[in-house]
Structures are given as structure tokens and as C-alpha cells.
């Protein structure tokens, strides 16, 4: 079921359309810049790194603007900017042009991420975490479908095919913005008297959760970056296993996100779910490491089983993030709180490749075991953090449920 109300169905549809476009572009972007634009991989990586670092700075101001001017309005503006910046990629011929366009896109994406979180709270009403779980299900499905479309373009391997992928992604941003016109104009919530203008900077429990959430976010590149390298360099598993693990990960998240996430709503639920996620990663990481010591017929099965366990941990971790991220944020400042949370997560993702490829791969099996213990230790803090956050909310029960 896409949603229980009209606004929920609109937001689900908008998110789905946008993610289909993202799937079209993300799966083929590297090849476009290398084969069509003919930029060296080092230059492409440098441009995207610069853009990503600058873009991080736009999340918190974008969230604050969403709180004061309306999340729907801010979201529509940033989607329009992304539609234009994405379409402009067809004009890229140099590193400088790519860097400028990518920076504009990443700044809009960061601001839009914070505004989107605030919008989810208003549309989701009394159960935003439950609604966000539904959204994530359709996000995963949209990415899968977009990736299939990208595969067709990659098979064609022509300039026109790549350009159609880029313009298709640009159109998805524009259509997403148009769909948001169907949402009601939610009134801006007034800041309570004697409340800080930017309360998140003084909210130590939420800042602590942001740090932990960014640290636990290292689990995402485990499947997309670390495991494929480990499979190719240290195991006898066939190369098709890499493609299979992506399919298992995406499909499992699509099938289980709503079922599990709908039961994890309060910060108390989120704290326990965070701990559960850490324990699941404690199991999955050693399984991935053991694939290097098994025969070829067993290595593929062990890797797929490990990804199954890891995907289950991913669902619990993301559900915990929704419950704590929304539940600990006050109604009037959801935008800036989601901006801070997004900043912490993005910072973790920026550091993840260096950490995983140097520490974990450098230490081999010991690195995998160290990573497993790290995830379990981070997750173990979840319940106590939830209790601390709930105890320090301004009003009793405000962290348990957020009203839109």
C-alpha cells in the first residue's frame, strides 16, 4: 500500500519518480564522464569530492529555511535547481564545468534532504517513522527499476543513450517538483517562547546520536565497495556474485522495510533497533571474511548469506534512524535537525571509503573482525542514548510521537 492518505500517496509517488531517475543516472554516470566526456577518472573523482564537501554546508541552513518558510516550498525550489543542474551535465566538457555544476547540485541535494525530512514529518502526521519506512521501500524499488533502465542504455553504449539517462534524471526532478504541488500548504510552526533560534546546536543527545548514526553508516559501503573488492581479490567466488549481492540487498530491503520499520516508532524502539542492527553486523562481517577460506562452491553461498544478514541489519539500522531522528526533534525545528543528521551521515559516508579500504582491507580478516566489533559497540549505545534523549526533551512524551 503506497499510503493511507492523499498527501502520503503524493509524497510516495514523488519519491518513487525521483529515485527512478537517480537509478538511471547513478548506475551510468561514471561511464558517461569517462567514455563520452572523456575526463580522466582522477579528475571526475576530484570534482565530485569538492562538490560533496561544499554541499555538506548547505544542509543545516536549508533545513532552517524549511522550518521558517515551509518545507514544501523549499523542496520544490531545490528540485527545480537540481533539474537544471542535471540537464546542464550534457554541456560538460571540462573539469571546471563539472565541478561547478556538481557543486550546485550537491548544495541543492543537501538542502533538499533536510527539507524532505521536515516534509515527511508533516505528511506522516503522528507516525512519521512508519511513513518514512514506507517511503524507503518505494525508494529502493525506484532505484532498482532505474538501474534496470540504465543497464539497457549501457548495453547500447552510445552517446545518445547516455544523454537520455541524464535528461531522464533531470525530468524526474522536475516531475517530482510538480507532484509536490498536489500537497497542501502546511502552515509554518511557530517557535516556542524562550526557545533558542537554533536549538539543535545545544541538543547534546541529538548531536551524540548524529555522531553514532554517521559511524554506523559505514555499513552501507560495506556492500557497495568493500565486499566487491574482497570477493574479487580474496575469494574464489565467481564474479557474478557481485551482481547477485546487490540484487539480494535491494530486494530484501524492499520486502522488509515497511514490515519492520512500521513497528519501530518511538525513540525507545529506535534505541533497541540500533542495538539489534549492531548485533546483526557483528554476525555478517565475519561471514564475509570467512568466504576467503571456503571452496569456490561454498564461497558464493556464504557471501549471499552474509549479505542477507547484513541487509536485515540495514533495515533495523535505518528504522532506528527514522525513530530517533524524528522522535528527538521538536516539531518547529524538524528541518534543521534533519539537516544536522544529514550532515553527520554524509560526513561518515565521505570518510568511509578511506577507512574501509585502508584499515579493513589492510588488516584482512582481522580488519573484518574489528569492523564487526565496532558496529556492535556503536549499536550497544542505542538504548542508553534513547533514554537520555527522551529524558531531556522539553515536554514529557514529546519524543515518543511527533505531531505534524
mmCIF file of C-alpha atoms in Angstrom:
data_model
loop_
_atom_site.group_PDB
_atom_site.id
_atom_site.type_symbol
_atom_site.label_atom_id
_atom_site.label_comp_id
_atom_site.label_asym_id
_atom_site.label_seq_id
_atom_site.Cartn_x
_atom_site.Cartn_y
_atom_site.Cartn_z
ATOM 1 C CA UNK A 1 0.000 0.000 0.000
ATOM 2 C CA UNK A 2 1.513 3.314 -1.059
ATOM 3 C CA UNK A 3 -0.035 5.436 1.678
ATOM 4 C CA UNK A 4 -3.026 5.872 3.943
ATOM 5 C CA UNK A 5 -3.866 9.443 2.934
ATOM 6 C CA UNK A 6 -3.800 11.567 -0.217
ATOM 7 C CA UNK A 7 -0.693 13.544 0.817
ATOM 8 C CA UNK A 8 1.110 10.314 1.710
ATOM 9 C CA UNK A 9 0.373 8.861 -1.711
ATOM 10 C CA UNK A 10 1.601 12.062 -3.374
ATOM 11 C CA UNK A 11 4.881 12.015 -1.478
ATOM 12 C CA UNK A 12 5.397 8.318 -2.168
ATOM 13 C CA UNK A 13 4.788 8.894 -5.890
ATOM 14 C CA UNK A 14 7.132 11.899 -5.966
ATOM 15 C CA UNK A 15 9.865 9.986 -4.151
ATOM 16 C CA UNK A 16 9.461 6.959 -6.415
ATOM 17 C CA UNK A 17 9.700 9.041 -9.599
ATOM 18 C CA UNK A 18 12.779 10.861 -8.336
ATOM 19 C CA UNK A 19 14.555 7.652 -7.349
ATOM 20 C CA UNK A 20 13.874 6.000 -10.680
ATOM 21 C CA UNK A 21 15.697 8.950 -12.233
ATOM 22 C CA UNK A 22 18.532 8.630 -9.730
ATOM 23 C CA UNK A 23 18.839 4.951 -10.573
ATOM 24 C CA UNK A 24 19.070 5.793 -14.263
ATOM 25 C CA UNK A 25 21.907 8.253 -13.689
ATOM 26 C CA UNK A 26 23.914 6.774 -10.815
ATOM 27 C CA UNK A 27 24.469 3.419 -12.484
ATOM 28 C CA UNK A 28 25.984 5.009 -15.593
ATOM 29 C CA UNK A 29 27.388 8.391 -14.509
ATOM 30 C CA UNK A 30 30.995 7.243 -14.149
ATOM 31 C CA UNK A 31 30.989 5.698 -17.618
ATOM 32 C CA UNK A 32 29.394 8.824 -19.102
ATOM 33 C CA UNK A 33 32.157 11.082 -17.817
ATOM 34 C CA UNK A 34 34.876 8.608 -18.815
ATOM 35 C CA UNK A 35 33.644 7.431 -22.223
ATOM 36 C CA UNK A 36 31.550 10.323 -23.527
ATOM 37 C CA UNK A 37 33.023 13.431 -21.893
ATOM 38 C CA UNK A 38 36.456 11.731 -21.790
ATOM 39 C CA UNK A 39 37.546 13.163 -18.471
ATOM 40 C CA UNK A 40 40.200 11.175 -16.550
ATOM 41 C CA UNK A 41 38.811 9.240 -13.587
ATOM 42 C CA UNK A 42 41.047 11.209 -11.212
ATOM 43 C CA UNK A 43 39.508 14.488 -12.378
ATOM 44 C CA UNK A 44 35.986 13.136 -12.082
ATOM 45 C CA UNK A 45 36.670 11.903 -8.557
ATOM 46 C CA UNK A 46 38.228 15.230 -7.553
ATOM 47 C CA UNK A 47 35.289 17.208 -8.946
ATOM 48 C CA UNK A 48 32.739 15.078 -7.100
ATOM 49 C CA UNK A 49 34.747 15.215 -3.871
ATOM 50 C CA UNK A 50 34.965 19.023 -3.972
ATOM 51 C CA UNK A 51 31.255 19.233 -4.769
ATOM 52 C CA UNK A 52 30.343 16.847 -1.971
ATOM 53 C CA UNK A 53 32.382 18.678 0.668
ATOM 54 C CA UNK A 54 30.969 22.086 -0.265
ATOM 55 C CA UNK A 55 27.471 20.655 -0.491
ATOM 56 C CA UNK A 56 27.627 19.489 3.135
ATOM 57 C CA UNK A 57 27.498 23.124 4.235
ATOM 58 C CA UNK A 58 24.008 23.657 2.765
ATOM 59 C CA UNK A 59 22.133 21.069 4.824
ATOM 60 C CA UNK A 60 21.634 22.968 8.085
ATOM 61 C CA UNK A 61 20.790 26.372 6.503
ATOM 62 C CA UNK A 62 18.431 24.585 4.102
ATOM 63 C CA UNK A 63 16.698 22.852 6.986
ATOM 64 C CA UNK A 64 16.353 26.107 8.935
ATOM 65 C CA UNK A 65 14.871 27.779 5.858
ATOM 66 C CA UNK A 66 12.393 24.905 5.515
ATOM 67 C CA UNK A 67 11.306 25.410 9.136
ATOM 68 C CA UNK A 68 10.734 29.130 8.629
ATOM 69 C CA UNK A 69 9.436 29.268 5.026
ATOM 70 C CA UNK A 70 7.810 25.878 4.627
ATOM 71 C CA UNK A 71 9.367 22.538 3.696
ATOM 72 C CA UNK A 72 7.188 22.110 0.604
ATOM 73 C CA UNK A 73 8.287 25.439 -0.880
ATOM 74 C CA UNK A 74 11.985 24.853 -0.205
ATOM 75 C CA UNK A 75 11.761 21.321 -1.559
ATOM 76 C CA UNK A 76 10.196 22.462 -4.816
ATOM 77 C CA UNK A 77 12.881 25.135 -5.295
ATOM 78 C CA UNK A 78 15.794 22.747 -4.749
ATOM 79 C CA UNK A 79 14.214 20.137 -7.047
ATOM 80 C CA UNK A 80 13.967 22.777 -9.778
ATOM 81 C CA UNK A 81 17.636 23.669 -9.245
ATOM 82 C CA UNK A 82 18.602 20.001 -9.456
ATOM 83 C CA UNK A 83 16.586 19.547 -12.648
ATOM 84 C CA UNK A 84 18.518 22.389 -14.270
ATOM 85 C CA UNK A 85 21.924 21.319 -12.935
ATOM 86 C CA UNK A 86 21.378 17.721 -14.018
ATOM 87 C CA UNK A 87 20.351 18.774 -17.531
ATOM 88 C CA UNK A 88 23.418 21.033 -17.679
ATOM 89 C CA UNK A 89 25.679 17.980 -17.387
ATOM 90 C CA UNK A 90 25.127 17.335 -21.090
ATOM 91 C CA UNK A 91 27.166 20.508 -21.690
ATOM 92 C CA UNK A 92 30.150 19.431 -19.578
ATOM 93 C CA UNK A 93 33.461 19.469 -21.441
ATOM 94 C CA UNK A 94 35.979 20.278 -18.708
ATOM 95 C CA UNK A 95 36.838 19.603 -15.086
ATOM 96 C CA UNK A 96 35.959 23.168 -14.069
ATOM 97 C CA UNK A 97 32.487 22.983 -15.591
ATOM 98 C CA UNK A 98 31.814 19.609 -13.981
ATOM 99 C CA UNK A 99 32.956 20.889 -10.581
ATOM 100 C CA UNK A 100 30.716 23.974 -10.730
ATOM 101 C CA UNK A 101 27.628 22.074 -11.865
ATOM 102 C CA UNK A 102 28.189 19.209 -9.414
ATOM 103 C CA UNK A 103 28.675 21.677 -6.545
ATOM 104 C CA UNK A 104 25.367 23.415 -7.290
ATOM 105 C CA UNK A 105 23.684 20.018 -7.458
ATOM 106 C CA UNK A 106 25.178 18.804 -4.171
ATOM 107 C CA UNK A 107 24.256 22.004 -2.328
ATOM 108 C CA UNK A 108 20.684 21.662 -3.548
ATOM 109 C CA UNK A 109 20.682 17.980 -2.607
ATOM 110 C CA UNK A 110 21.861 18.709 0.947
ATOM 111 C CA UNK A 111 19.297 21.454 1.479
ATOM 112 C CA UNK A 112 16.634 19.281 -0.114
ATOM 113 C CA UNK A 113 17.455 16.346 2.150
ATOM 114 C CA UNK A 114 16.776 18.439 5.252
ATOM 115 C CA UNK A 115 13.592 19.917 3.787
ATOM 116 C CA UNK A 116 12.424 16.478 2.698
ATOM 117 C CA UNK A 117 12.765 15.157 6.243
ATOM 118 C CA UNK A 118 10.676 18.043 7.586
ATOM 119 C CA UNK A 119 8.076 17.448 4.873
ATOM 120 C CA UNK A 120 7.839 13.754 5.760
ATOM 121 C CA UNK A 121 7.018 14.703 9.349
ATOM 122 C CA UNK A 122 4.177 16.981 8.258
ATOM 123 C CA UNK A 123 2.741 14.477 5.789
ATOM 124 C CA UNK A 124 3.258 11.459 8.043
ATOM 125 C CA UNK A 125 1.414 13.140 10.903
ATOM 126 C CA UNK A 126 1.518 11.213 14.151
ATOM 127 C CA UNK A 127 3.584 8.324 12.766
ATOM 128 C CA UNK A 128 6.383 9.829 10.626
ATOM 129 C CA UNK A 129 8.784 6.939 11.240
ATOM 130 C CA UNK A 130 6.209 4.449 9.983
ATOM 131 C CA UNK A 131 5.550 6.564 6.913
ATOM 132 C CA UNK A 132 9.290 7.006 6.259
ATOM 133 C CA UNK A 133 9.648 3.219 6.263
ATOM 134 C CA UNK A 134 7.033 3.050 3.506
ATOM 135 C CA UNK A 135 8.852 5.755 1.593
ATOM 136 C CA UNK A 136 12.146 3.898 1.816
ATOM 137 C CA UNK A 137 10.510 0.769 0.427
ATOM 138 C CA UNK A 138 9.466 2.634 -2.705
ATOM 139 C CA UNK A 139 12.803 4.445 -2.862
ATOM 140 C CA UNK A 140 14.585 1.098 -3.071
ATOM 141 C CA UNK A 141 12.135 -0.154 -5.666
ATOM 142 C CA UNK A 142 12.579 3.009 -7.727
ATOM 143 C CA UNK A 143 16.368 2.688 -7.689
ATOM 144 C CA UNK A 144 16.123 -0.947 -8.787
ATOM 145 C CA UNK A 145 13.872 -0.059 -11.739
ATOM 146 C CA UNK A 146 16.088 2.871 -12.689
ATOM 147 C CA UNK A 147 19.153 0.650 -12.586
ATOM 148 C CA UNK A 148 17.460 -1.792 -14.970
ATOM 149 C CA UNK A 149 16.831 1.082 -17.368
ATOM 150 C CA UNK A 150 20.461 2.162 -17.050
ATOM 151 C CA UNK A 151 21.534 -1.380 -17.914
ATOM 152 C CA UNK A 152 19.710 -1.120 -21.240
ATOM 153 C CA UNK A 153 21.492 2.136 -22.020
ATOM 154 C CA UNK A 154 24.844 0.650 -21.046
ATOM 155 C CA UNK A 155 24.185 -2.249 -23.385
ATOM 156 C CA UNK A 156 23.554 0.217 -26.224
ATOM 157 C CA UNK A 157 26.755 2.092 -25.279
ATOM 158 C CA UNK A 158 26.075 5.162 -27.424
ATOM 159 C CA UNK A 159 26.343 8.879 -26.687
ATOM 160 C CA UNK A 160 22.611 9.298 -27.256
ATOM 161 C CA UNK A 161 21.821 6.555 -24.752
ATOM 162 C CA UNK A 162 23.937 8.216 -22.050
ATOM 163 C CA UNK A 163 22.423 11.627 -22.749
ATOM 164 C CA UNK A 164 18.930 10.141 -22.429
ATOM 165 C CA UNK A 165 19.847 8.811 -18.985
ATOM 166 C CA UNK A 166 20.961 12.257 -17.845
ATOM 167 C CA UNK A 167 17.928 14.027 -19.254
ATOM 168 C CA UNK A 168 15.690 11.325 -17.808
ATOM 169 C CA UNK A 169 17.095 12.039 -14.345
ATOM 170 C CA UNK A 170 16.619 15.783 -14.891
ATOM 171 C CA UNK A 171 12.997 15.140 -15.883
ATOM 172 C CA UNK A 172 12.472 13.094 -12.720
ATOM 173 C CA UNK A 173 13.465 16.096 -10.583
ATOM 174 C CA UNK A 174 11.064 18.333 -12.487
ATOM 175 C CA UNK A 175 8.203 15.833 -12.240
ATOM 176 C CA UNK A 176 8.866 15.338 -8.535
ATOM 177 C CA UNK A 177 8.607 19.116 -8.000
ATOM 178 C CA UNK A 178 5.364 19.215 -9.991
ATOM 179 C CA UNK A 179 3.858 16.409 -7.910
ATOM 180 C CA UNK A 180 4.566 18.362 -4.718
ATOM 181 C CA UNK A 181 2.105 20.989 -5.959
ATOM 182 C CA UNK A 182 -0.592 18.460 -5.052
ATOM 183 C CA UNK A 183 0.357 18.650 -1.382
ATOM 184 C CA UNK A 184 -1.473 21.071 0.913
ATOM 185 C CA UNK A 185 0.292 24.228 2.110
ATOM 186 C CA UNK A 186 1.267 23.223 5.623
ATOM 187 C CA UNK A 187 1.486 26.231 7.947
ATOM 188 C CA UNK A 188 4.863 27.055 9.438
ATOM 189 C CA UNK A 189 5.030 26.088 13.120
ATOM 190 C CA UNK A 190 5.842 28.921 15.491
ATOM 191 C CA UNK A 191 8.975 28.717 17.608
ATOM 192 C CA UNK A 192 8.011 28.316 21.294
ATOM 193 C CA UNK A 193 8.756 31.311 23.552
ATOM 194 C CA UNK A 194 12.224 31.474 25.120
ATOM 195 C CA UNK A 195 13.463 28.736 22.785
ATOM 196 C CA UNK A 196 16.818 29.023 21.052
ATOM 197 C CA UNK A 197 16.746 30.081 17.414
ATOM 198 C CA UNK A 198 18.794 27.028 16.504
ATOM 199 C CA UNK A 199 18.153 24.544 19.339
ATOM 200 C CA UNK A 200 19.979 21.656 17.665
ATOM 201 C CA UNK A 201 23.436 23.118 18.389
ATOM 202 C CA UNK A 202 22.728 22.808 22.119
ATOM 203 C CA UNK A 203 20.993 19.424 21.975
ATOM 204 C CA UNK A 204 23.742 17.116 23.187
ATOM 205 C CA UNK A 205 21.729 13.864 22.989
ATOM 206 C CA UNK A 206 20.792 14.555 19.374
ATOM 207 C CA UNK A 207 24.359 15.552 18.455
ATOM 208 C CA UNK A 208 25.589 12.336 20.078
ATOM 209 C CA UNK A 209 23.072 10.346 18.065
ATOM 210 C CA UNK A 210 24.177 12.155 14.907
ATOM 211 C CA UNK A 211 27.769 11.043 15.519
ATOM 212 C CA UNK A 212 26.699 7.448 16.167
ATOM 213 C CA UNK A 213 24.420 7.436 13.131
ATOM 214 C CA UNK A 214 27.270 8.650 10.939
ATOM 215 C CA UNK A 215 29.549 5.968 12.377
ATOM 216 C CA UNK A 216 27.004 3.197 11.831
ATOM 217 C CA UNK A 217 26.550 4.486 8.288
ATOM 218 C CA UNK A 218 29.849 2.817 7.416
ATOM 219 C CA UNK A 219 27.748 -0.314 6.928
ATOM 220 C CA UNK A 220 26.401 0.950 3.579
ATOM 221 C CA UNK A 221 29.746 0.967 1.687
ATOM 222 C CA UNK A 222 30.466 -2.486 3.108
ATOM 223 C CA UNK A 223 28.135 -3.967 0.494
ATOM 224 C CA UNK A 224 28.712 -1.450 -2.297
ATOM 225 C CA UNK A 225 32.505 -1.029 -2.010
ATOM 226 C CA UNK A 226 34.295 -3.269 0.485
ATOM 227 C CA UNK A 227 32.698 -6.631 -0.242
ATOM 228 C CA UNK A 228 33.079 -6.485 -4.061
ATOM 229 C CA UNK A 229 36.813 -5.798 -3.650
ATOM 230 C CA UNK A 230 37.125 -8.585 -1.074
ATOM 231 C CA UNK A 231 35.314 -11.026 -3.360
ATOM 232 C CA UNK A 232 37.500 -10.267 -6.368
ATOM 233 C CA UNK A 233 40.832 -10.232 -4.506
ATOM 234 C CA UNK A 234 40.468 -12.749 -1.687
ATOM 235 C CA UNK A 235 37.809 -15.333 -2.555
ATOM 236 C CA UNK A 236 37.155 -17.987 -5.175
ATOM 237 C CA UNK A 237 33.556 -16.849 -5.606
ATOM 238 C CA UNK A 238 32.561 -16.203 -9.244
ATOM 239 C CA UNK A 239 32.275 -12.573 -10.360
ATOM 240 C CA UNK A 240 28.511 -12.869 -10.844
ATOM 241 C CA UNK A 241 28.309 -12.984 -7.058
ATOM 242 C CA UNK A 242 28.938 -9.218 -7.005
ATOM 243 C CA UNK A 243 25.823 -8.556 -9.079
ATOM 244 C CA UNK A 244 23.823 -11.091 -7.075
ATOM 245 C CA UNK A 245 24.662 -9.464 -3.744
ATOM 246 C CA UNK A 246 23.350 -6.090 -4.957
ATOM 247 C CA UNK A 247 20.114 -7.762 -6.049
ATOM 248 C CA UNK A 248 19.731 -9.583 -2.719
ATOM 249 C CA UNK A 249 20.422 -6.395 -0.751
ATOM 250 C CA UNK A 250 17.942 -4.248 -2.694
ATOM 251 C CA UNK A 251 15.202 -6.862 -2.902
ATOM 252 C CA UNK A 252 15.405 -7.745 0.775
ATOM 253 C CA UNK A 253 15.152 -4.089 1.808
ATOM 254 C CA UNK A 254 12.126 -3.597 -0.464
ATOM 255 C CA UNK A 255 10.341 -6.604 1.027
ATOM 256 C CA UNK A 256 11.063 -5.989 4.708
ATOM 257 C CA UNK A 257 11.440 -2.236 5.296
ATOM 258 C CA UNK A 258 7.770 -1.466 5.887
ATOM 259 C CA UNK A 259 7.122 -4.672 7.835
ATOM 260 C CA UNK A 260 9.944 -3.998 10.285
ATOM 261 C CA UNK A 261 10.005 -0.198 10.216
ATOM 262 C CA UNK A 262 6.310 0.207 10.977
ATOM 263 C CA UNK A 263 6.894 -1.364 14.405
ATOM 264 C CA UNK A 264 9.790 0.958 15.311
ATOM 265 C CA UNK A 265 8.275 4.343 16.068
ATOM 266 C CA UNK A 266 9.402 5.804 19.398
ATOM 267 C CA UNK A 267 12.957 6.700 20.441
ATOM 268 C CA UNK A 268 12.784 3.758 22.875
ATOM 269 C CA UNK A 269 12.026 1.434 19.956
ATOM 270 C CA UNK A 270 14.762 3.105 17.930
ATOM 271 C CA UNK A 271 17.403 2.608 20.609
ATOM 272 C CA UNK A 272 16.719 -1.113 20.791
ATOM 273 C CA UNK A 273 16.626 -1.387 16.989
ATOM 274 C CA UNK A 274 20.007 0.357 16.797
ATOM 275 C CA UNK A 275 21.447 -2.270 19.145
ATOM 276 C CA UNK A 276 19.879 -5.084 17.119
ATOM 277 C CA UNK A 277 21.435 -3.695 13.937
ATOM 278 C CA UNK A 278 24.879 -3.684 15.531
ATOM 279 C CA UNK A 279 24.499 -7.320 16.573
ATOM 280 C CA UNK A 280 23.441 -8.338 13.057
ATOM 281 C CA UNK A 281 26.512 -6.606 11.606
ATOM 282 C CA UNK A 282 28.565 -8.432 14.252
ATOM 283 C CA UNK A 283 27.416 -11.657 12.575
ATOM 284 C CA UNK A 284 27.530 -10.588 8.914
ATOM 285 C CA UNK A 285 31.065 -9.161 8.808
ATOM 286 C CA UNK A 286 32.843 -12.361 9.959
ATOM 287 C CA UNK A 287 30.735 -14.327 7.477
ATOM 288 C CA UNK A 288 32.053 -12.121 4.685
ATOM 289 C CA UNK A 289 35.617 -12.595 5.905
ATOM 290 C CA UNK A 290 35.240 -16.392 6.070
ATOM 291 C CA UNK A 291 34.393 -16.505 2.371
ATOM 292 C CA UNK A 292 38.128 -16.177 1.714
ATOM 293 C CA UNK A 293 38.726 -19.568 3.370
ATOM 294 C CA UNK A 294 35.994 -21.642 1.732
ATOM 295 C CA UNK A 295 35.911 -23.614 -1.535
ATOM 296 C CA UNK A 296 34.506 -21.902 -4.604
ATOM 297 C CA UNK A 297 31.153 -23.696 -4.333
ATOM 298 C CA UNK A 298 30.717 -22.528 -0.744
ATOM 299 C CA UNK A 299 32.153 -19.016 -1.077
ATOM 300 C CA UNK A 300 29.261 -17.742 -3.205
ATOM 301 C CA UNK A 301 26.656 -19.176 -0.849
ATOM 302 C CA UNK A 302 28.411 -17.790 2.219
ATOM 303 C CA UNK A 303 28.670 -14.317 0.704
ATOM 304 C CA UNK A 304 24.984 -14.279 -0.248
ATOM 305 C CA UNK A 305 24.015 -15.479 3.239
ATOM 306 C CA UNK A 306 26.186 -12.762 4.766
ATOM 307 C CA UNK A 307 24.520 -10.117 2.599
ATOM 308 C CA UNK A 308 21.125 -11.445 3.694
ATOM 309 C CA UNK A 309 22.061 -10.946 7.369
ATOM 310 C CA UNK A 310 23.687 -7.596 6.617
ATOM 311 C CA UNK A 311 20.589 -6.397 4.753
ATOM 312 C CA UNK A 312 18.459 -7.294 7.754
ATOM 313 C CA UNK A 313 20.793 -5.190 9.889
ATOM 314 C CA UNK A 314 20.469 -2.347 7.382
ATOM 315 C CA UNK A 315 16.687 -2.355 7.707
ATOM 316 C CA UNK A 316 16.882 -2.290 11.521
ATOM 317 C CA UNK A 317 19.514 0.468 11.410
ATOM 318 C CA UNK A 318 17.565 2.698 9.031
ATOM 319 C CA UNK A 319 14.364 2.163 11.031
ATOM 320 C CA UNK A 320 16.213 3.146 14.199
ATOM 321 C CA UNK A 321 17.456 6.263 12.449
ATOM 322 C CA UNK A 322 13.912 7.250 11.496
ATOM 323 C CA UNK A 323 12.543 6.711 15.000
ATOM 324 C CA UNK A 324 15.334 8.549 16.806
ATOM 325 C CA UNK A 325 15.922 11.199 14.141
ATOM 326 C CA UNK A 326 12.264 12.252 14.046
ATOM 327 C CA UNK A 327 11.371 11.429 17.633
ATOM 328 C CA UNK A 328 14.073 13.513 19.284
ATOM 329 C CA UNK A 329 13.491 16.573 17.076
ATOM 330 C CA UNK A 330 10.937 19.243 18.105
ATOM 331 C CA UNK A 331 8.102 19.922 15.678
ATOM 332 C CA UNK A 332 9.090 23.503 14.910
ATOM 333 C CA UNK A 333 12.726 22.629 14.069
ATOM 334 C CA UNK A 334 12.487 19.359 12.144
ATOM 335 C CA UNK A 335 14.250 20.883 9.154
ATOM 336 C CA UNK A 336 17.392 21.987 10.935
ATOM 337 C CA UNK A 337 17.512 18.755 12.973
ATOM 338 C CA UNK A 338 17.297 16.679 9.783
ATOM 339 C CA UNK A 339 19.964 18.934 8.276
ATOM 340 C CA UNK A 340 22.337 18.160 11.134
ATOM 341 C CA UNK A 341 21.555 14.452 10.929
ATOM 342 C CA UNK A 342 22.189 14.513 7.191
ATOM 343 C CA UNK A 343 25.479 16.329 7.739
ATOM 344 C CA UNK A 344 26.649 13.670 10.186
ATOM 345 C CA UNK A 345 25.623 10.844 7.872
ATOM 346 C CA UNK A 346 27.249 12.443 4.819
ATOM 347 C CA UNK A 347 30.466 13.065 6.716
ATOM 348 C CA UNK A 348 30.573 9.397 7.647
ATOM 349 C CA UNK A 349 29.978 8.389 4.041
ATOM 350 C CA UNK A 350 32.777 10.690 2.884
ATOM 351 C CA UNK A 351 35.244 9.055 5.298
ATOM 352 C CA UNK A 352 34.013 5.508 4.747
ATOM 353 C CA UNK A 353 35.930 4.610 1.548
ATOM 354 C CA UNK A 354 39.284 5.611 3.054
ATOM 355 C CA UNK A 355 38.573 3.816 6.341
ATOM 356 C CA UNK A 356 37.261 0.614 4.788
ATOM 357 C CA UNK A 357 39.879 0.254 2.071
ATOM 358 C CA UNK A 358 42.892 1.095 4.258
ATOM 359 C CA UNK A 359 42.027 -0.292 7.686
ATOM 360 C CA UNK A 360 39.773 -3.238 6.898
ATOM 361 C CA UNK A 361 41.372 -4.404 3.648
ATOM 362 C CA UNK A 362 44.805 -3.580 5.001
ATOM 363 C CA UNK A 363 44.315 -5.844 8.026
ATOM 364 C CA UNK A 364 42.472 -8.545 6.098
ATOM 365 C CA UNK A 365 40.423 -10.916 8.225
ATOM 366 C CA UNK A 366 41.410 -9.077 11.413
ATOM 367 C CA UNK A 367 40.051 -5.905 9.824
ATOM 368 C CA UNK A 368 36.669 -7.544 9.221
ATOM 369 C CA UNK A 369 36.520 -8.713 12.836
ATOM 370 C CA UNK A 370 37.485 -5.258 14.080
ATOM 371 C CA UNK A 371 34.733 -3.744 11.922
ATOM 372 C CA UNK A 372 32.197 -6.219 13.326
ATOM 373 C CA UNK A 373 33.098 -5.318 16.909
ATOM 374 C CA UNK A 374 32.953 -1.616 16.025
ATOM 375 C CA UNK A 375 29.386 -1.925 14.707
ATOM 376 C CA UNK A 376 28.287 -3.917 17.757
ATOM 377 C CA UNK A 377 29.834 -1.357 20.129
ATOM 378 C CA UNK A 378 28.180 1.585 18.353
ATOM 379 C CA UNK A 379 24.823 -0.193 18.357
ATOM 380 C CA UNK A 380 25.096 -1.077 22.042
ATOM 381 C CA UNK A 381 24.908 2.620 22.944
ATOM 382 C CA UNK A 382 21.457 2.902 21.310
ATOM 383 C CA UNK A 383 19.183 2.125 24.298
ATOM 384 C CA UNK A 384 21.012 4.398 26.751
ATOM 385 C CA UNK A 385 21.130 7.179 24.175
ATOM 386 C CA UNK A 386 17.382 6.854 23.633
ATOM 387 C CA UNK A 387 16.752 7.103 27.383
ATOM 388 C CA UNK A 388 19.000 10.173 27.639
ATOM 389 C CA UNK A 389 17.316 11.845 24.699
ATOM 390 C CA UNK A 390 13.796 11.135 25.956
ATOM 391 C CA UNK A 391 14.647 12.363 29.458
ATOM 392 C CA UNK A 392 15.981 15.678 28.181
ATOM 393 C CA UNK A 393 13.081 16.570 25.849
ATOM 394 C CA UNK A 394 11.308 19.821 26.849
ATOM 395 C CA UNK A 395 7.898 18.190 27.269
ATOM 396 C CA UNK A 396 7.087 14.747 28.641
ATOM 397 C CA UNK A 397 6.273 12.353 25.843
ATOM 398 C CA UNK A 398 7.328 14.753 23.079
ATOM 399 C CA UNK A 399 9.979 12.349 21.912
ATOM 400 C CA UNK A 400 7.653 9.419 21.739
ATOM 401 C CA UNK A 401 5.488 10.812 18.983
ATOM 402 C CA UNK A 402 5.874 13.824 16.732
ATOM 403 C CA UNK A 403 2.757 15.561 15.590
ATOM 404 C CA UNK A 404 2.657 17.304 12.214
#
